[in-house]
């Protein structure tokens, strides 16, 4: 089956997209890893098209002819622009199965289903997306057994049993960065960019942030051994300027110090950056010192 994964059109409020135009999204190659190599997958990172050129997604669909199109929608600010694209895809290609996920998919599922989406993957996608794609491929008539799913049937919205959050990031798939274009690093000539998730969730409960609610106040880590494997894989692909795509990097200082020592020992020649709290920096000078050396 041909599957196309894409994300929301570029929005002027995406500050990091303008200040870091070399940053590749992690979610699209991760989704490709979930569905596996049994399918022909195309990734369309719509954040790197010119301003508001949503029609590029339509062009990609026309050329690739997928049976499934999945939209990853991270921020609520992207809801309306993405709905416009969804409506256009539904109008032009009524037989394509449309999926949506991410924070907006979870929090605004009913709105998206009313706009033309067939299935919403709620919260984490690792198990739900895999089971859903298999059911679609097998033309199963009933999806009620798949946990973590919302869908529209007979003009009614159905929400299946909630799926428990995963507790081990190491069990997740290797992201398929080989399906992503190589973006030149803006800061380091001769390097290309990539991304890695080293933890998921956040231990804090800031009032301005949706992360805690979305991840249900969970906070789990990927092992340093698995992180090193992903770094080596990205390095083999020539991607050596890496975004550590955690919501709050640095919250486990000892673990990160061990990681930085491993990077030094293995001579992993990369540059990296991450989102980190100012108080974490101030309270952990040893960790920051090892980070600089790494």
CSV table of C-alpha atoms in Angstrom, one decimal:
chain,number,residue,atom,x,y,z
A,1,UNK,CA,0.0,0.0,0.0
A,2,UNK,CA,1.2,3.5,-0.7
A,3,UNK,CA,1.1,5.9,2.3
A,4,UNK,CA,1.9,9.6,2.3
A,5,UNK,CA,2.6,11.3,5.6
A,6,UNK,CA,2.6,15.1,5.8
A,7,UNK,CA,2.3,17.9,8.4
A,8,UNK,CA,0.6,21.3,8.6
A,9,UNK,CA,1.4,24.1,6.2
A,10,UNK,CA,3.9,26.7,7.4
A,11,UNK,CA,2.4,29.2,9.7
A,12,UNK,CA,3.8,32.7,10.5
A,13,UNK,CA,3.8,31.9,14.2
A,14,UNK,CA,6.2,29.0,13.8
A,15,UNK,CA,9.1,31.0,15.2
A,16,UNK,CA,11.5,28.1,15.3
A,17,UNK,CA,10.8,27.2,11.7
A,18,UNK,CA,12.1,30.7,10.6
A,19,UNK,CA,15.0,30.8,13.0
A,20,UNK,CA,16.0,27.2,12.4
A,21,UNK,CA,15.0,26.5,8.7
A,22,UNK,CA,17.5,23.7,8.6
A,23,UNK,CA,15.7,21.6,11.3
A,24,UNK,CA,14.0,18.5,9.8
A,25,UNK,CA,10.8,17.2,11.5
A,26,UNK,CA,11.2,14.0,13.5
A,27,UNK,CA,7.6,12.9,13.4
A,28,UNK,CA,7.3,12.1,9.7
A,29,UNK,CA,10.3,9.7,9.6
A,30,UNK,CA,9.1,8.2,12.9
A,31,UNK,CA,5.6,7.5,11.4
A,32,UNK,CA,7.3,5.9,8.4
A,33,UNK,CA,9.2,3.7,10.8
A,34,UNK,CA,6.0,2.6,12.6
A,35,UNK,CA,4.3,1.4,9.4
A,36,UNK,CA,7.5,-0.4,8.3
A,37,UNK,CA,9.0,-1.2,4.9
A,38,UNK,CA,6.1,-3.4,3.9
A,39,UNK,CA,4.5,-0.3,2.4
A,40,UNK,CA,5.7,2.3,-0.1
A,41,UNK,CA,5.9,5.5,2.0
A,42,UNK,CA,6.4,9.1,0.9
A,43,UNK,CA,7.1,11.9,3.4
A,44,UNK,CA,6.2,15.5,2.6
A,45,UNK,CA,7.6,18.0,5.1
A,46,UNK,CA,5.2,20.8,4.3
A,47,UNK,CA,6.9,23.1,6.9
A,48,UNK,CA,9.7,23.6,4.4
A,49,UNK,CA,7.6,24.8,1.5
A,50,UNK,CA,7.2,28.5,0.7
A,51,UNK,CA,4.7,30.5,2.7
A,52,UNK,CA,1.3,28.9,2.8
A,53,UNK,CA,1.8,26.8,-0.3
A,54,UNK,CA,-0.6,24.1,0.8
A,55,UNK,CA,-1.3,23.1,-2.8
A,56,UNK,CA,2.1,21.4,-2.8
A,57,UNK,CA,0.5,18.6,-0.8
A,58,UNK,CA,-2.2,18.2,-3.5
A,59,UNK,CA,0.6,18.0,-6.1
A,60,UNK,CA,2.4,15.3,-4.1
A,61,UNK,CA,-0.8,13.3,-3.8
A,62,UNK,CA,-1.5,13.6,-7.5
A,63,UNK,CA,1.9,12.3,-8.4
A,64,UNK,CA,2.3,9.6,-5.7
A,65,UNK,CA,-1.3,8.2,-5.8
A,66,UNK,CA,-1.4,7.0,-2.2
A,67,UNK,CA,-4.2,4.9,-0.7
A,68,UNK,CA,-3.7,6.6,2.7
A,69,UNK,CA,-2.7,10.2,3.6
A,70,UNK,CA,-1.8,10.9,7.2
A,71,UNK,CA,-1.6,14.4,8.7
A,72,UNK,CA,0.5,15.1,11.7
A,73,UNK,CA,-0.8,18.3,13.4
A,74,UNK,CA,1.2,19.4,16.4
A,75,UNK,CA,-0.1,22.9,17.4
A,76,UNK,CA,-3.6,24.3,17.8
A,77,UNK,CA,-2.5,27.3,15.7
A,78,UNK,CA,-2.3,24.9,12.7
A,79,UNK,CA,-5.8,23.6,13.0
A,80,UNK,CA,-7.6,25.9,10.5
A,81,UNK,CA,-4.9,25.9,7.8
A,82,UNK,CA,-4.7,22.2,7.9
A,83,UNK,CA,-8.4,21.7,7.8
A,84,UNK,CA,-8.4,23.8,4.6
A,85,UNK,CA,-6.0,21.3,3.1
A,86,UNK,CA,-7.9,18.3,4.3
A,87,UNK,CA,-11.1,19.6,2.7
A,88,UNK,CA,-9.3,20.1,-0.6
A,89,UNK,CA,-7.9,16.6,-0.5
A,90,UNK,CA,-11.3,15.1,0.4
A,91,UNK,CA,-12.9,17.0,-2.4
A,92,UNK,CA,-10.3,16.0,-5.1
A,93,UNK,CA,-9.7,12.5,-3.8
A,94,UNK,CA,-12.8,11.1,-2.1
A,95,UNK,CA,-11.6,7.5,-2.1
A,96,UNK,CA,-8.3,8.2,-0.2
A,97,UNK,CA,-8.3,7.2,3.5
A,98,UNK,CA,-7.4,10.3,5.5
A,99,UNK,CA,-5.8,10.0,9.0
A,100,UNK,CA,-4.8,12.6,11.5
A,101,UNK,CA,-2.8,12.6,14.7
A,102,UNK,CA,-0.6,14.7,17.0
A,103,UNK,CA,-1.8,17.0,19.8
A,104,UNK,CA,-4.4,18.7,17.5
A,105,UNK,CA,-5.7,15.3,16.3
A,106,UNK,CA,-6.2,14.3,19.9
A,107,UNK,CA,-7.7,17.5,21.3
A,108,UNK,CA,-9.7,18.5,18.2
A,109,UNK,CA,-10.7,15.1,16.8
A,110,UNK,CA,-14.4,15.8,16.4
A,111,UNK,CA,-13.7,18.9,14.4
A,112,UNK,CA,-11.3,17.1,12.1
A,113,UNK,CA,-13.7,14.2,11.6
A,114,UNK,CA,-16.4,16.6,10.6
A,115,UNK,CA,-13.9,18.2,8.1
A,116,UNK,CA,-13.2,15.0,6.1
A,117,UNK,CA,-10.8,13.0,8.2
A,118,UNK,CA,-11.7,9.3,8.4
A,119,UNK,CA,-9.6,8.2,11.5
A,120,UNK,CA,-8.0,10.0,14.4
A,121,UNK,CA,-5.0,8.4,16.1
A,122,UNK,CA,-5.3,9.6,19.7
A,123,UNK,CA,-2.1,10.2,21.8
A,124,UNK,CA,0.8,7.9,20.9
A,125,UNK,CA,0.8,6.3,17.4
A,126,UNK,CA,3.3,3.4,17.9
A,127,UNK,CA,0.7,0.6,18.3
A,128,UNK,CA,-2.5,2.3,17.1
A,129,UNK,CA,-1.2,3.4,13.7
A,130,UNK,CA,0.3,0.0,13.0
A,131,UNK,CA,-3.0,-1.8,13.8
A,132,UNK,CA,-5.1,0.7,11.9
A,133,UNK,CA,-3.0,0.5,8.7
A,134,UNK,CA,-3.2,-3.3,8.8
A,135,UNK,CA,-7.0,-3.1,9.3
A,136,UNK,CA,-7.4,-0.7,6.3
A,137,UNK,CA,-5.2,-2.9,4.1
A,138,UNK,CA,-7.2,-6.0,5.0
A,139,UNK,CA,-10.4,-4.0,4.3
A,140,UNK,CA,-11.8,-4.9,7.8
A,141,UNK,CA,-15.4,-3.6,8.2
A,142,UNK,CA,-15.1,-3.0,12.0
A,143,UNK,CA,-12.4,-0.8,13.8
A,144,UNK,CA,-14.0,-0.9,17.3
A,145,UNK,CA,-11.3,-3.3,18.5
A,146,UNK,CA,-8.5,-0.9,17.9
A,147,UNK,CA,-7.7,1.1,21.0
A,148,UNK,CA,-6.8,4.8,20.9
A,149,UNK,CA,-8.9,5.5,17.8
A,150,UNK,CA,-11.7,7.9,16.8
A,151,UNK,CA,-13.6,7.6,13.5
A,152,UNK,CA,-16.7,8.5,11.8
A,153,UNK,CA,-19.2,5.8,10.7
A,154,UNK,CA,-22.8,6.2,9.6
A,155,UNK,CA,-22.6,9.9,10.5
A,156,UNK,CA,-21.7,9.1,14.0
A,157,UNK,CA,-18.4,9.7,15.8
A,158,UNK,CA,-17.0,6.6,17.5
A,159,UNK,CA,-14.3,6.6,20.1
A,160,UNK,CA,-12.7,3.3,21.0
A,161,UNK,CA,-11.2,2.3,24.4
A,162,UNK,CA,-8.2,4.5,25.4
A,163,UNK,CA,-4.8,3.0,24.9
A,164,UNK,CA,-2.3,3.0,27.7
A,165,UNK,CA,0.8,5.1,27.2
A,166,UNK,CA,4.0,3.2,26.3
A,167,UNK,CA,6.6,2.9,29.0
A,168,UNK,CA,9.7,2.0,27.0
A,169,UNK,CA,11.0,4.3,24.2
A,170,UNK,CA,13.6,1.7,23.1
A,171,UNK,CA,10.8,-0.5,21.7
A,172,UNK,CA,9.9,2.2,19.2
A,173,UNK,CA,11.0,2.0,15.5
A,174,UNK,CA,14.1,3.6,14.0
A,175,UNK,CA,13.0,6.8,12.2
A,176,UNK,CA,13.2,6.5,8.4
A,177,UNK,CA,15.4,9.6,7.8
A,178,UNK,CA,16.5,7.9,4.5
A,179,UNK,CA,13.1,9.0,3.2
A,180,UNK,CA,13.7,12.7,4.1
A,181,UNK,CA,15.6,15.3,2.0
A,182,UNK,CA,19.0,16.2,3.5
A,183,UNK,CA,18.9,19.8,4.7
A,184,UNK,CA,22.2,21.7,4.9
A,185,UNK,CA,23.0,23.0,8.4
A,186,UNK,CA,22.6,26.7,8.7
A,187,UNK,CA,25.3,27.0,11.3
A,188,UNK,CA,28.0,24.4,10.4
A,189,UNK,CA,29.2,24.2,6.8
A,190,UNK,CA,29.4,20.7,5.3
A,191,UNK,CA,27.0,19.2,7.8
A,192,UNK,CA,23.4,18.1,7.3
A,193,UNK,CA,20.7,18.0,9.9
A,194,UNK,CA,18.7,15.3,11.7
A,195,UNK,CA,16.7,14.8,14.9
A,196,UNK,CA,16.5,12.4,17.8
A,197,UNK,CA,14.0,11.9,20.6
A,198,UNK,CA,15.8,11.0,23.9
A,199,UNK,CA,12.9,11.4,26.3
A,200,UNK,CA,9.1,11.9,26.1
A,201,UNK,CA,7.0,14.1,28.3
A,202,UNK,CA,8.0,16.5,31.1
A,203,UNK,CA,8.2,16.3,34.9
A,204,UNK,CA,7.0,19.9,35.3
A,205,UNK,CA,3.4,21.3,35.1
A,206,UNK,CA,3.8,24.8,33.5
A,207,UNK,CA,0.4,26.5,33.0
A,208,UNK,CA,1.3,27.7,29.5
A,209,UNK,CA,2.3,24.3,28.1
A,210,UNK,CA,0.1,21.5,26.6
A,211,UNK,CA,2.8,18.9,27.0
A,212,UNK,CA,1.9,17.7,30.5
A,213,UNK,CA,-1.7,17.2,29.6
A,214,UNK,CA,-1.0,15.5,26.3
A,215,UNK,CA,1.5,13.0,27.8
A,216,UNK,CA,-0.7,12.5,30.9
A,217,UNK,CA,2.1,13.7,33.2
A,218,UNK,CA,4.4,10.9,32.1
A,219,UNK,CA,8.1,11.3,31.6
A,220,UNK,CA,10.2,8.4,30.2
A,221,UNK,CA,13.7,8.1,28.8
A,222,UNK,CA,15.3,6.3,25.9
A,223,UNK,CA,18.4,4.4,26.9
A,224,UNK,CA,21.8,5.9,26.1
A,225,UNK,CA,22.6,2.7,24.1
A,226,UNK,CA,19.6,3.2,21.8
A,227,UNK,CA,20.4,7.0,21.5
A,228,UNK,CA,23.9,6.1,20.4
A,229,UNK,CA,22.6,3.7,17.7
A,230,UNK,CA,20.4,6.4,16.3
A,231,UNK,CA,23.3,8.9,16.3
A,232,UNK,CA,25.4,6.4,14.4
A,233,UNK,CA,22.7,5.8,11.9
A,234,UNK,CA,22.2,9.5,11.3
A,235,UNK,CA,26.0,9.9,11.0
A,236,UNK,CA,26.1,7.1,8.4
A,237,UNK,CA,23.5,9.1,6.4
A,238,UNK,CA,25.7,12.1,6.6
A,239,UNK,CA,23.5,13.9,9.2
A,240,UNK,CA,25.8,15.3,11.9
A,241,UNK,CA,24.0,18.4,13.1
A,242,UNK,CA,21.4,16.9,15.4
A,243,UNK,CA,18.4,18.4,17.2
A,244,UNK,CA,17.6,16.6,20.5
A,245,UNK,CA,13.9,16.9,20.0
A,246,UNK,CA,12.8,16.6,23.7
A,247,UNK,CA,10.2,18.8,25.3
A,248,UNK,CA,12.6,19.3,28.2
A,249,UNK,CA,16.1,18.1,27.7
A,250,UNK,CA,18.4,17.9,30.7
A,251,UNK,CA,16.0,16.8,33.3
A,252,UNK,CA,18.1,13.7,34.2
A,253,UNK,CA,21.6,15.2,34.6
A,254,UNK,CA,23.4,12.0,35.5
A,255,UNK,CA,22.0,10.1,32.5
A,256,UNK,CA,23.0,12.9,30.1
A,257,UNK,CA,26.5,13.1,31.5
A,258,UNK,CA,26.8,9.4,30.9
A,259,UNK,CA,25.6,9.9,27.3
A,260,UNK,CA,28.0,12.8,26.7
A,261,UNK,CA,30.9,10.6,27.9
A,262,UNK,CA,29.8,7.8,25.6
A,263,UNK,CA,29.7,10.3,22.7
A,264,UNK,CA,33.3,11.4,23.5
A,265,UNK,CA,34.5,7.8,24.0
A,266,UNK,CA,33.0,6.7,20.7
A,267,UNK,CA,34.3,9.8,18.9
A,268,UNK,CA,30.8,10.7,17.6
A,269,UNK,CA,31.5,13.8,15.6
A,270,UNK,CA,28.3,15.7,15.8
A,271,UNK,CA,27.0,19.1,16.7
A,272,UNK,CA,23.7,19.2,18.6
A,273,UNK,CA,21.2,21.5,20.2
A,274,UNK,CA,18.2,21.1,22.5
A,275,UNK,CA,15.4,22.9,24.4
A,276,UNK,CA,16.5,23.2,28.0
A,277,UNK,CA,15.2,25.1,31.1
A,278,UNK,CA,17.4,28.0,32.3
A,279,UNK,CA,17.4,26.7,35.8
A,280,UNK,CA,18.5,23.3,34.6
A,281,UNK,CA,21.5,24.9,33.1
A,282,UNK,CA,22.2,26.9,36.2
A,283,UNK,CA,21.9,24.0,38.6
A,284,UNK,CA,23.9,21.5,36.5
A,285,UNK,CA,27.2,23.0,35.5
A,286,UNK,CA,28.9,19.6,35.3
A,287,UNK,CA,26.4,18.4,32.8
A,288,UNK,CA,26.8,21.5,30.7
A,289,UNK,CA,30.5,21.1,30.8
A,290,UNK,CA,30.3,17.5,29.5
A,291,UNK,CA,27.8,18.7,26.8
A,292,UNK,CA,30.3,21.3,25.6
A,293,UNK,CA,33.1,18.7,25.4
A,294,UNK,CA,30.8,16.2,23.6
